[in-house]
Short mmCIF file of C-alpha atoms and ligand atoms in Angstrom, two decimals:
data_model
loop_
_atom_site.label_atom_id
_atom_site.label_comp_id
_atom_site.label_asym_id
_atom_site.label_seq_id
_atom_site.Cartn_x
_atom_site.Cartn_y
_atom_site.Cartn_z
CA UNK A 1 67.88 84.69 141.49
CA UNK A 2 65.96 87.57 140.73
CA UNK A 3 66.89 90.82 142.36
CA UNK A 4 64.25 92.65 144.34
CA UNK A 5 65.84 95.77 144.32
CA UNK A 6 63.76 98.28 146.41
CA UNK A 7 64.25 101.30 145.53
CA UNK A 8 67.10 102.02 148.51
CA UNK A 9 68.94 98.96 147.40
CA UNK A 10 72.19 99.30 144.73
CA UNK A 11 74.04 101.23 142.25
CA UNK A 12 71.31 104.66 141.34
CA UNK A 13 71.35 104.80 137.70
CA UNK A 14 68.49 106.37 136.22
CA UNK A 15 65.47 104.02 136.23
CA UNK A 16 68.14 101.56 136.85
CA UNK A 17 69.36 101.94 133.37
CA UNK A 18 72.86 100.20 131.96
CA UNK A 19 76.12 102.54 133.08
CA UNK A 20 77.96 103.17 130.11
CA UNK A 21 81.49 104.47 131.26
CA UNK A 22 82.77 105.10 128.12
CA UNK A 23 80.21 107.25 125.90
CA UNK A 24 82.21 106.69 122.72
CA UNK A 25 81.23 102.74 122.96
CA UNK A 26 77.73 103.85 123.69
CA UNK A 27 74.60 101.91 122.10
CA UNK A 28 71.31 102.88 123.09
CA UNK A 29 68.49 104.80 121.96
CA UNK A 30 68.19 107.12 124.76
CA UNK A 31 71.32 108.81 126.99
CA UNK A 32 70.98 110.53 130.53
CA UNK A 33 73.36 112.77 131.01
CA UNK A 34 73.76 114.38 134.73
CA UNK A 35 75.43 118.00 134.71
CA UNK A 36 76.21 118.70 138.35
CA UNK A 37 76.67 122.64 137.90
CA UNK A 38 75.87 125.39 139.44
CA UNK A 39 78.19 127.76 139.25
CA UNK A 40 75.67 129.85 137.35
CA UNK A 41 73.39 130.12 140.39
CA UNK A 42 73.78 133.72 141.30
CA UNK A 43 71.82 133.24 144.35
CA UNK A 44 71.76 129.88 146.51
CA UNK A 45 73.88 126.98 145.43
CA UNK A 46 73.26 123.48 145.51
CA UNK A 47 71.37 122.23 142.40
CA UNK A 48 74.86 120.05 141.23
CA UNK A 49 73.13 117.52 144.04
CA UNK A 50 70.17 117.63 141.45
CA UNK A 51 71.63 115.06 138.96
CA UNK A 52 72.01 112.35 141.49
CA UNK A 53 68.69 113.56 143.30
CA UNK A 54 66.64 112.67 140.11
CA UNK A 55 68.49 109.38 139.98
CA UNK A 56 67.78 108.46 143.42
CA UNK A 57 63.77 109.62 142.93
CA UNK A 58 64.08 107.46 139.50
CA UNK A 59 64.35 104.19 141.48
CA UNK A 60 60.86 104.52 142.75
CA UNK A 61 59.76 104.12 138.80
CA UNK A 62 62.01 101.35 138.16
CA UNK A 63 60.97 98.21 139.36
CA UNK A 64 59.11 97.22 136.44
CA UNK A 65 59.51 96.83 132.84
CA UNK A 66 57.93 99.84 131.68
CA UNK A 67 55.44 102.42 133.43
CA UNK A 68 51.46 102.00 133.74
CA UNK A 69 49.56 104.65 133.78
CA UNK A 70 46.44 103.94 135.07
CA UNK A 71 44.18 106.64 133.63
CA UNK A 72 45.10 105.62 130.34
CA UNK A 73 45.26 102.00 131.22
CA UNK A 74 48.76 102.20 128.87
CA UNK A 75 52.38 101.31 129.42
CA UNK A 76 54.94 103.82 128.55
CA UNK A 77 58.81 102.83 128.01
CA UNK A 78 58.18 99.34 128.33
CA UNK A 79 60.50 98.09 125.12
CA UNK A 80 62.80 100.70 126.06
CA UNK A 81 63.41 99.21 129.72
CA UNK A 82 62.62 95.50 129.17
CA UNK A 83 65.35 96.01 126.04
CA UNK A 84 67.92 97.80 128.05
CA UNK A 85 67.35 101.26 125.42
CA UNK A 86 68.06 103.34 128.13
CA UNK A 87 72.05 104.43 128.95
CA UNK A 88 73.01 106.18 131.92
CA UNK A 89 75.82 107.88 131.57
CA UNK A 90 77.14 109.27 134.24
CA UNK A 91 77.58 113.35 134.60
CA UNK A 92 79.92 115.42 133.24
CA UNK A 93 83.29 116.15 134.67
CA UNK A 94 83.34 119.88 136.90
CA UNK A 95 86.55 121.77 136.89
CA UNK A 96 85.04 124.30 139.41
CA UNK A 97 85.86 128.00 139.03
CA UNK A 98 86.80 127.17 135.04
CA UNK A 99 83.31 127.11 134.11
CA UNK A 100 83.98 127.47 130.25
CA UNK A 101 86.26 124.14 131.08
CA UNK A 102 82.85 122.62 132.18
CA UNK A 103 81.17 123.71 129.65
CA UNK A 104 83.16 122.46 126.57
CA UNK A 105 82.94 119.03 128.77
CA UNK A 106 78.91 119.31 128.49
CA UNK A 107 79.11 120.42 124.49
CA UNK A 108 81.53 117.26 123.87
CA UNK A 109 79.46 114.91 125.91
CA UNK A 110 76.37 115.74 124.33
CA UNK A 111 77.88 116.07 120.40
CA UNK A 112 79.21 112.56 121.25
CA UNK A 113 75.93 111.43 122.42
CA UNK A 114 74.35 112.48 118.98
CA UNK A 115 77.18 111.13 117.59
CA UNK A 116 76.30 108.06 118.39
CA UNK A 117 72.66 108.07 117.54
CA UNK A 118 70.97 108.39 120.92
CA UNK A 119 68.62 111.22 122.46
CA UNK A 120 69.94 113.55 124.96
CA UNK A 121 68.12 113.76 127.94
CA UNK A 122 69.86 115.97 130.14
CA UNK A 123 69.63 116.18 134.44
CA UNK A 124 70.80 119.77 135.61
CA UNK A 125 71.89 121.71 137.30
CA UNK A 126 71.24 124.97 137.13
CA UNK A 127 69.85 126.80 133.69
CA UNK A 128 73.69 128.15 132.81
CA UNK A 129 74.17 125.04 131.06
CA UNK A 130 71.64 124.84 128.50
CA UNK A 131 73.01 126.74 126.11
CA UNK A 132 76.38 124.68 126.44
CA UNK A 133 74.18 121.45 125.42
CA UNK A 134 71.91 123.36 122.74
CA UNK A 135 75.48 124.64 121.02
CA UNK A 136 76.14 120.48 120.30
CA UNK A 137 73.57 120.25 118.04
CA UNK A 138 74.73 120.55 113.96
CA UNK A 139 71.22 120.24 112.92
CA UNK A 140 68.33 123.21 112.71
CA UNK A 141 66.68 123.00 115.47
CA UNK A 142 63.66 125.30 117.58
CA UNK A 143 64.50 125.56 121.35
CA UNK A 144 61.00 125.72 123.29
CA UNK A 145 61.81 126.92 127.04
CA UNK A 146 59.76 126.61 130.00
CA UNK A 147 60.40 128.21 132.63
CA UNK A 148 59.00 131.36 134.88
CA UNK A 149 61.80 133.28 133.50
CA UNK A 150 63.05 134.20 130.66
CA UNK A 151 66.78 133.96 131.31
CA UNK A 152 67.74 136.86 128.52
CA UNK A 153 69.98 139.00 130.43
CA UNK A 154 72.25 141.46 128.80
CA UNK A 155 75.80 139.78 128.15
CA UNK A 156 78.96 142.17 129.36
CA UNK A 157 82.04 141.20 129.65
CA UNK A 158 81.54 140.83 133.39
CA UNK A 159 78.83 138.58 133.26
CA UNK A 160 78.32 136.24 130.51
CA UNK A 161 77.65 132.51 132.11
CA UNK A 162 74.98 133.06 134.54
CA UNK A 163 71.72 131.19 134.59
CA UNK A 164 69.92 134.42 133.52
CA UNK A 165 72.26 134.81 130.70
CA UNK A 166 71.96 130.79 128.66
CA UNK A 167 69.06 131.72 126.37
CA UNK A 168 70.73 134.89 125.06
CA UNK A 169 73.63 132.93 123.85
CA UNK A 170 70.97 130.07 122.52
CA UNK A 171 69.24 132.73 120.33
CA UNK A 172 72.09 134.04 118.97
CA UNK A 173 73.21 130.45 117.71
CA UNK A 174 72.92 130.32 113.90
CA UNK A 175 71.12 126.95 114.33
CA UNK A 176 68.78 127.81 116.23
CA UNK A 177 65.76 129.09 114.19
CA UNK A 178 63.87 130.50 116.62
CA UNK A 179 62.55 130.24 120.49
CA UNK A 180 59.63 129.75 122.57
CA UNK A 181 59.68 130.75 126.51
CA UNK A 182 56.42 129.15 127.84
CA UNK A 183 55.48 130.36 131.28
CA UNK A 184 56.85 133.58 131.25
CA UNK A 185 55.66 135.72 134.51
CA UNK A 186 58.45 136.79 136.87
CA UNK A 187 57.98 139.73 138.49
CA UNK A 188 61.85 140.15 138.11
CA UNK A 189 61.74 140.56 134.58
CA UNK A 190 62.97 143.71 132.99
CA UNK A 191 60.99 145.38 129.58
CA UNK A 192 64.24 145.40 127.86
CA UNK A 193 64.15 141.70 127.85
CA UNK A 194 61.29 140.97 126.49
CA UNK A 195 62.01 144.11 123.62
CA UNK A 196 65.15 142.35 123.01
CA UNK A 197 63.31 138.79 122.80
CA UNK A 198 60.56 140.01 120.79
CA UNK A 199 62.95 142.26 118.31
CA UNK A 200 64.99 139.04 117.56
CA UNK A 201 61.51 137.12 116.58
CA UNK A 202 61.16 135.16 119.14
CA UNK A 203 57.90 134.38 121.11
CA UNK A 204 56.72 134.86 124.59
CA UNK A 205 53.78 132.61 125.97
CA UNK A 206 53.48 134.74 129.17
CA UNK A 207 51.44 132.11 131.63
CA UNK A 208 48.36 133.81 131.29
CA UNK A 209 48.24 133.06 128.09
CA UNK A 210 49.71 129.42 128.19
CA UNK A 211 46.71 128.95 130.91
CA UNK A 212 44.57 129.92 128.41
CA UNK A 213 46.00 127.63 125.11
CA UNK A 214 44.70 123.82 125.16
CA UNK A 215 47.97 121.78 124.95
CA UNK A 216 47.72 121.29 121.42
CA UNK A 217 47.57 124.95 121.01
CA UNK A 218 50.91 125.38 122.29
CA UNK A 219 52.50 122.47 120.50
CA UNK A 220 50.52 124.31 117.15
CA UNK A 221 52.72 127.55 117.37
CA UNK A 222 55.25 125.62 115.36
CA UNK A 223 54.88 123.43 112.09
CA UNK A 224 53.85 119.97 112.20
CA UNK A 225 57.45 117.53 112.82
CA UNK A 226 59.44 120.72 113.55
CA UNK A 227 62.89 119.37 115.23
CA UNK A 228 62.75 120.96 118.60
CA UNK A 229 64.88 120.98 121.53
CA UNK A 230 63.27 121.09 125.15
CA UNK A 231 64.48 123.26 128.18
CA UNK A 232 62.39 122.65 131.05
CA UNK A 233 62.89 124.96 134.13
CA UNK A 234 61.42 123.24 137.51
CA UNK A 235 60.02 126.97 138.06
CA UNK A 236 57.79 126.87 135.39
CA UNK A 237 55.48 124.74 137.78
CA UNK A 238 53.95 126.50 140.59
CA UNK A 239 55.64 127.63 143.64
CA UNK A 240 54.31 125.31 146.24
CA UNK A 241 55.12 122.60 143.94
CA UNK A 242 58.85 123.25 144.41
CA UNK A 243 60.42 123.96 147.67
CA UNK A 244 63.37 122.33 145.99
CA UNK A 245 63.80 125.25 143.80
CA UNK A 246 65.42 128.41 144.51
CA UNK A 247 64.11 130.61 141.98
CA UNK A 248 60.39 129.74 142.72
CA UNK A 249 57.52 132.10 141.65
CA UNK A 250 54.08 131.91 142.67
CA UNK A 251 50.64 131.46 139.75
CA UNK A 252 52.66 128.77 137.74
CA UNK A 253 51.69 125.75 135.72
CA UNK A 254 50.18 122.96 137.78
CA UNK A 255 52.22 119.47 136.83
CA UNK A 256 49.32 118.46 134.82
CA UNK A 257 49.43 121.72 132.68
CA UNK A 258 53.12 120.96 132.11
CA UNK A 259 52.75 117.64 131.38
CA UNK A 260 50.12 117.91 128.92
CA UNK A 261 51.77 120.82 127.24
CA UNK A 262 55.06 118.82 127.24
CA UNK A 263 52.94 115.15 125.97
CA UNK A 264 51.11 117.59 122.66
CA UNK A 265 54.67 118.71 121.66
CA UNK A 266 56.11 114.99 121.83
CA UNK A 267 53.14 114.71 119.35
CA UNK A 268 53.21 117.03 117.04
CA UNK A 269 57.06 117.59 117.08
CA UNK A 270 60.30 116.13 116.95
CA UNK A 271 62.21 116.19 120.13
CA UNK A 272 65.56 115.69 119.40
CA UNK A 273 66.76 115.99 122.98
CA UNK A 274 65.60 117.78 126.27
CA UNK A 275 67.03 118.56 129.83
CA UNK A 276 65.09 119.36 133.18
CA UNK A 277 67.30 122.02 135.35
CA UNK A 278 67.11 124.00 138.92
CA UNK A 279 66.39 121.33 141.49
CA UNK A 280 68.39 121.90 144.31
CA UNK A 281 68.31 119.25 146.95
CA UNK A 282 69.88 121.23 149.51
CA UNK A 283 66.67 122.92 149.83
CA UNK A 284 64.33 120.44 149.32
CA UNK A 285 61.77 119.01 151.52
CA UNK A 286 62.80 115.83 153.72
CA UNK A 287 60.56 113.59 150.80
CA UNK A 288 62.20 114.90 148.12
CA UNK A 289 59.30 116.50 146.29
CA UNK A 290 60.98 118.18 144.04
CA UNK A 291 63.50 115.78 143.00
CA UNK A 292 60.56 113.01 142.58
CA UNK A 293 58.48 115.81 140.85
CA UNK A 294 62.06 116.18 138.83
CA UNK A 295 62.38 112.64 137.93
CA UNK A 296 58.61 111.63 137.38
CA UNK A 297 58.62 114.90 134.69
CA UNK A 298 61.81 113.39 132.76
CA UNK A 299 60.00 109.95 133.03
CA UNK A 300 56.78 110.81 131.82
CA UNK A 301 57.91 113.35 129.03
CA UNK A 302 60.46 110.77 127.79
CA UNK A 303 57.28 107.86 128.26
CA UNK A 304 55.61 110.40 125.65
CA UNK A 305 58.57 111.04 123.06
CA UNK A 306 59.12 107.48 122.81
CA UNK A 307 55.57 106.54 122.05
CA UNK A 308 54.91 108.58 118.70
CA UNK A 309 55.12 106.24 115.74
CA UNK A 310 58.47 108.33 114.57
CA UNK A 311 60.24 107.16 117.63
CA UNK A 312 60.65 103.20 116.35
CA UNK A 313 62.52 104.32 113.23
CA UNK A 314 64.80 106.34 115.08
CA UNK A 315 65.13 103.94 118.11
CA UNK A 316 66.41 101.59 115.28
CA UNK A 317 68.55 103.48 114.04
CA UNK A 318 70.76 104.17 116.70
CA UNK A 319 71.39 100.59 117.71
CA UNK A 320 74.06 99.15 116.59
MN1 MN B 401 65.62 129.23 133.80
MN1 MN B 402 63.47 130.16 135.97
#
């Protein structure tokens, strides 16, 4: 018989996606990865519950094949769940206090997830372990990063691994040709950041000026198929849209900015993997709003990557 399976019944996968226990036998077109972390949190703790969080919120999409959207009258990720394209597989292993122990677990995780053929798509956490996923990739890529913040601090020997520090090691990667912070307006940032950014050639889209771009503008500040990897900081939306979040700031994007933003890059570019970070349940509302505003991001960003004509050949590809 047929399952019901409300979304408070069973095993929380993501979407209800296959479990793959072993990642080396994995075959599937798309991984989710959880990284329960958040050692990196120099402030409140508590965004390692974020993983299974967005897995719990995830349910609420799953019990069809595929999701509608009505304004478009269109079905995103409807082969990819009917098919079974979709492999969740489980989070990374936590040795806490050895966080450079965590992180080569993330890095081999991920590298085995390319590996294999299949695109990352990566549930923080908080932002420290970003740059532990970007370092995986053996390809060019451009890291675009939204977030409120530009998480650039200064690396000393004392402080190296924080979530302020991930996108100063991601910069200084030799594959990584360049970066994009999107949403850029903390009052907490310091000029020397922003020199430092701006020195390296890298670009700021402060949110005024994001508010200001249509989607496809943003998407437009890189050439046309440009392989991109995909940071996306819940505090690049608003702060009433996040309780959830620790590092909240107010005048941010409103979900529909973000999501159209984040739908024009699955257009014009070539996502080769993303991750959302800095939900933290612990702080959340009783609904879960920002776990559900977690999960229906990943959803609907991943609904728009694997709807581009490019996405069939390479959803092909990777099966086995
Ligand atoms: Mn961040
Ligand atoms: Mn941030």
């Amino acid at each position: 018989m047929q399952r019901l399976n409300r979304p408070y019944v069973g095993i929380p996968t993501f979407l209800r996606a296959k479990a793959v226990d072993d990642i080396a036998t994995l075959d599937a077109s798309i991984a989710v990865l959880g990284v329960p972390f958040d050692e990196g949190s120099p402030f409140l703790p508590g965004s390692r519950m974020a993983p299974r969080a967005l897995r719990e919120q995830s349910l609420r999409f799953a019990a069809g094949n595929g999701i509608y959207n009505v304004e478009e009258r269109k079905v995103y990720l409807k082969e990819e769940m009917e098919r079974g394209l979709i492999a969740d597989v489980g989070d990374v292993d936590i040795y806490p206090t050895n966080p450079e122990k965590s992180f080569a677990g993330v890095t081999d995780n991920v590298r085995t997830i390319i590996a294999r053929g299949a695109l990352p798509v990566i549930l923080g956490g908080d932002h420290s372990i970003t740059f532990a996923v970007v370092r995986a990739f053996n390809e060019r890529i451009h890291v675009l990063q939204f977030d409120a913040h530009t998480d650039f601090a200064p690396v000393t020997p004392e402080l190296r691994f924080t979530n302020g520090h991930a996108f100063r090691h991601i910069a200084a990667m030799p594959h990584v040709t360049g970066l994009t912070q999107i949403g850029i307006r903390s009052l907490r940032t310091s000029p020397e950041q922003i020199r430092d950014i701006v020195a390296a050639g890298h670009r700021i889209i402060p949110m005024d000026e994001f508010s200001a771009m249509r989607p496809q503008e943003v998407a437009a500040t890189l050439p046309e198929g440009t392989r991109c990897y995909v940071s996306i900081d819940v505090d690049a939306l608003d702060m009433p849209l996040v309780p959830g979040c620790v590092s909240a700031e107010p005048n941010g994007m409103s979900y529909a900015q973000l999501r159209d933003a984040l739908r024009a890059i699955a257009e014009r570019l070539e996502v080769v993997g993303f991750d959302f970070v800095e939900v933290n349940p612990t702080l959340d509302v009783g609904t879960g709003a920002t776990s559900y505003l977690g999960a229906h991001t990943v959803i609907e960003f991943l609904g728009h990557i694997c709807a581009q004509p490019r996405w069939s050949a390479r959803r092909n590809a990777s099966l086995r």
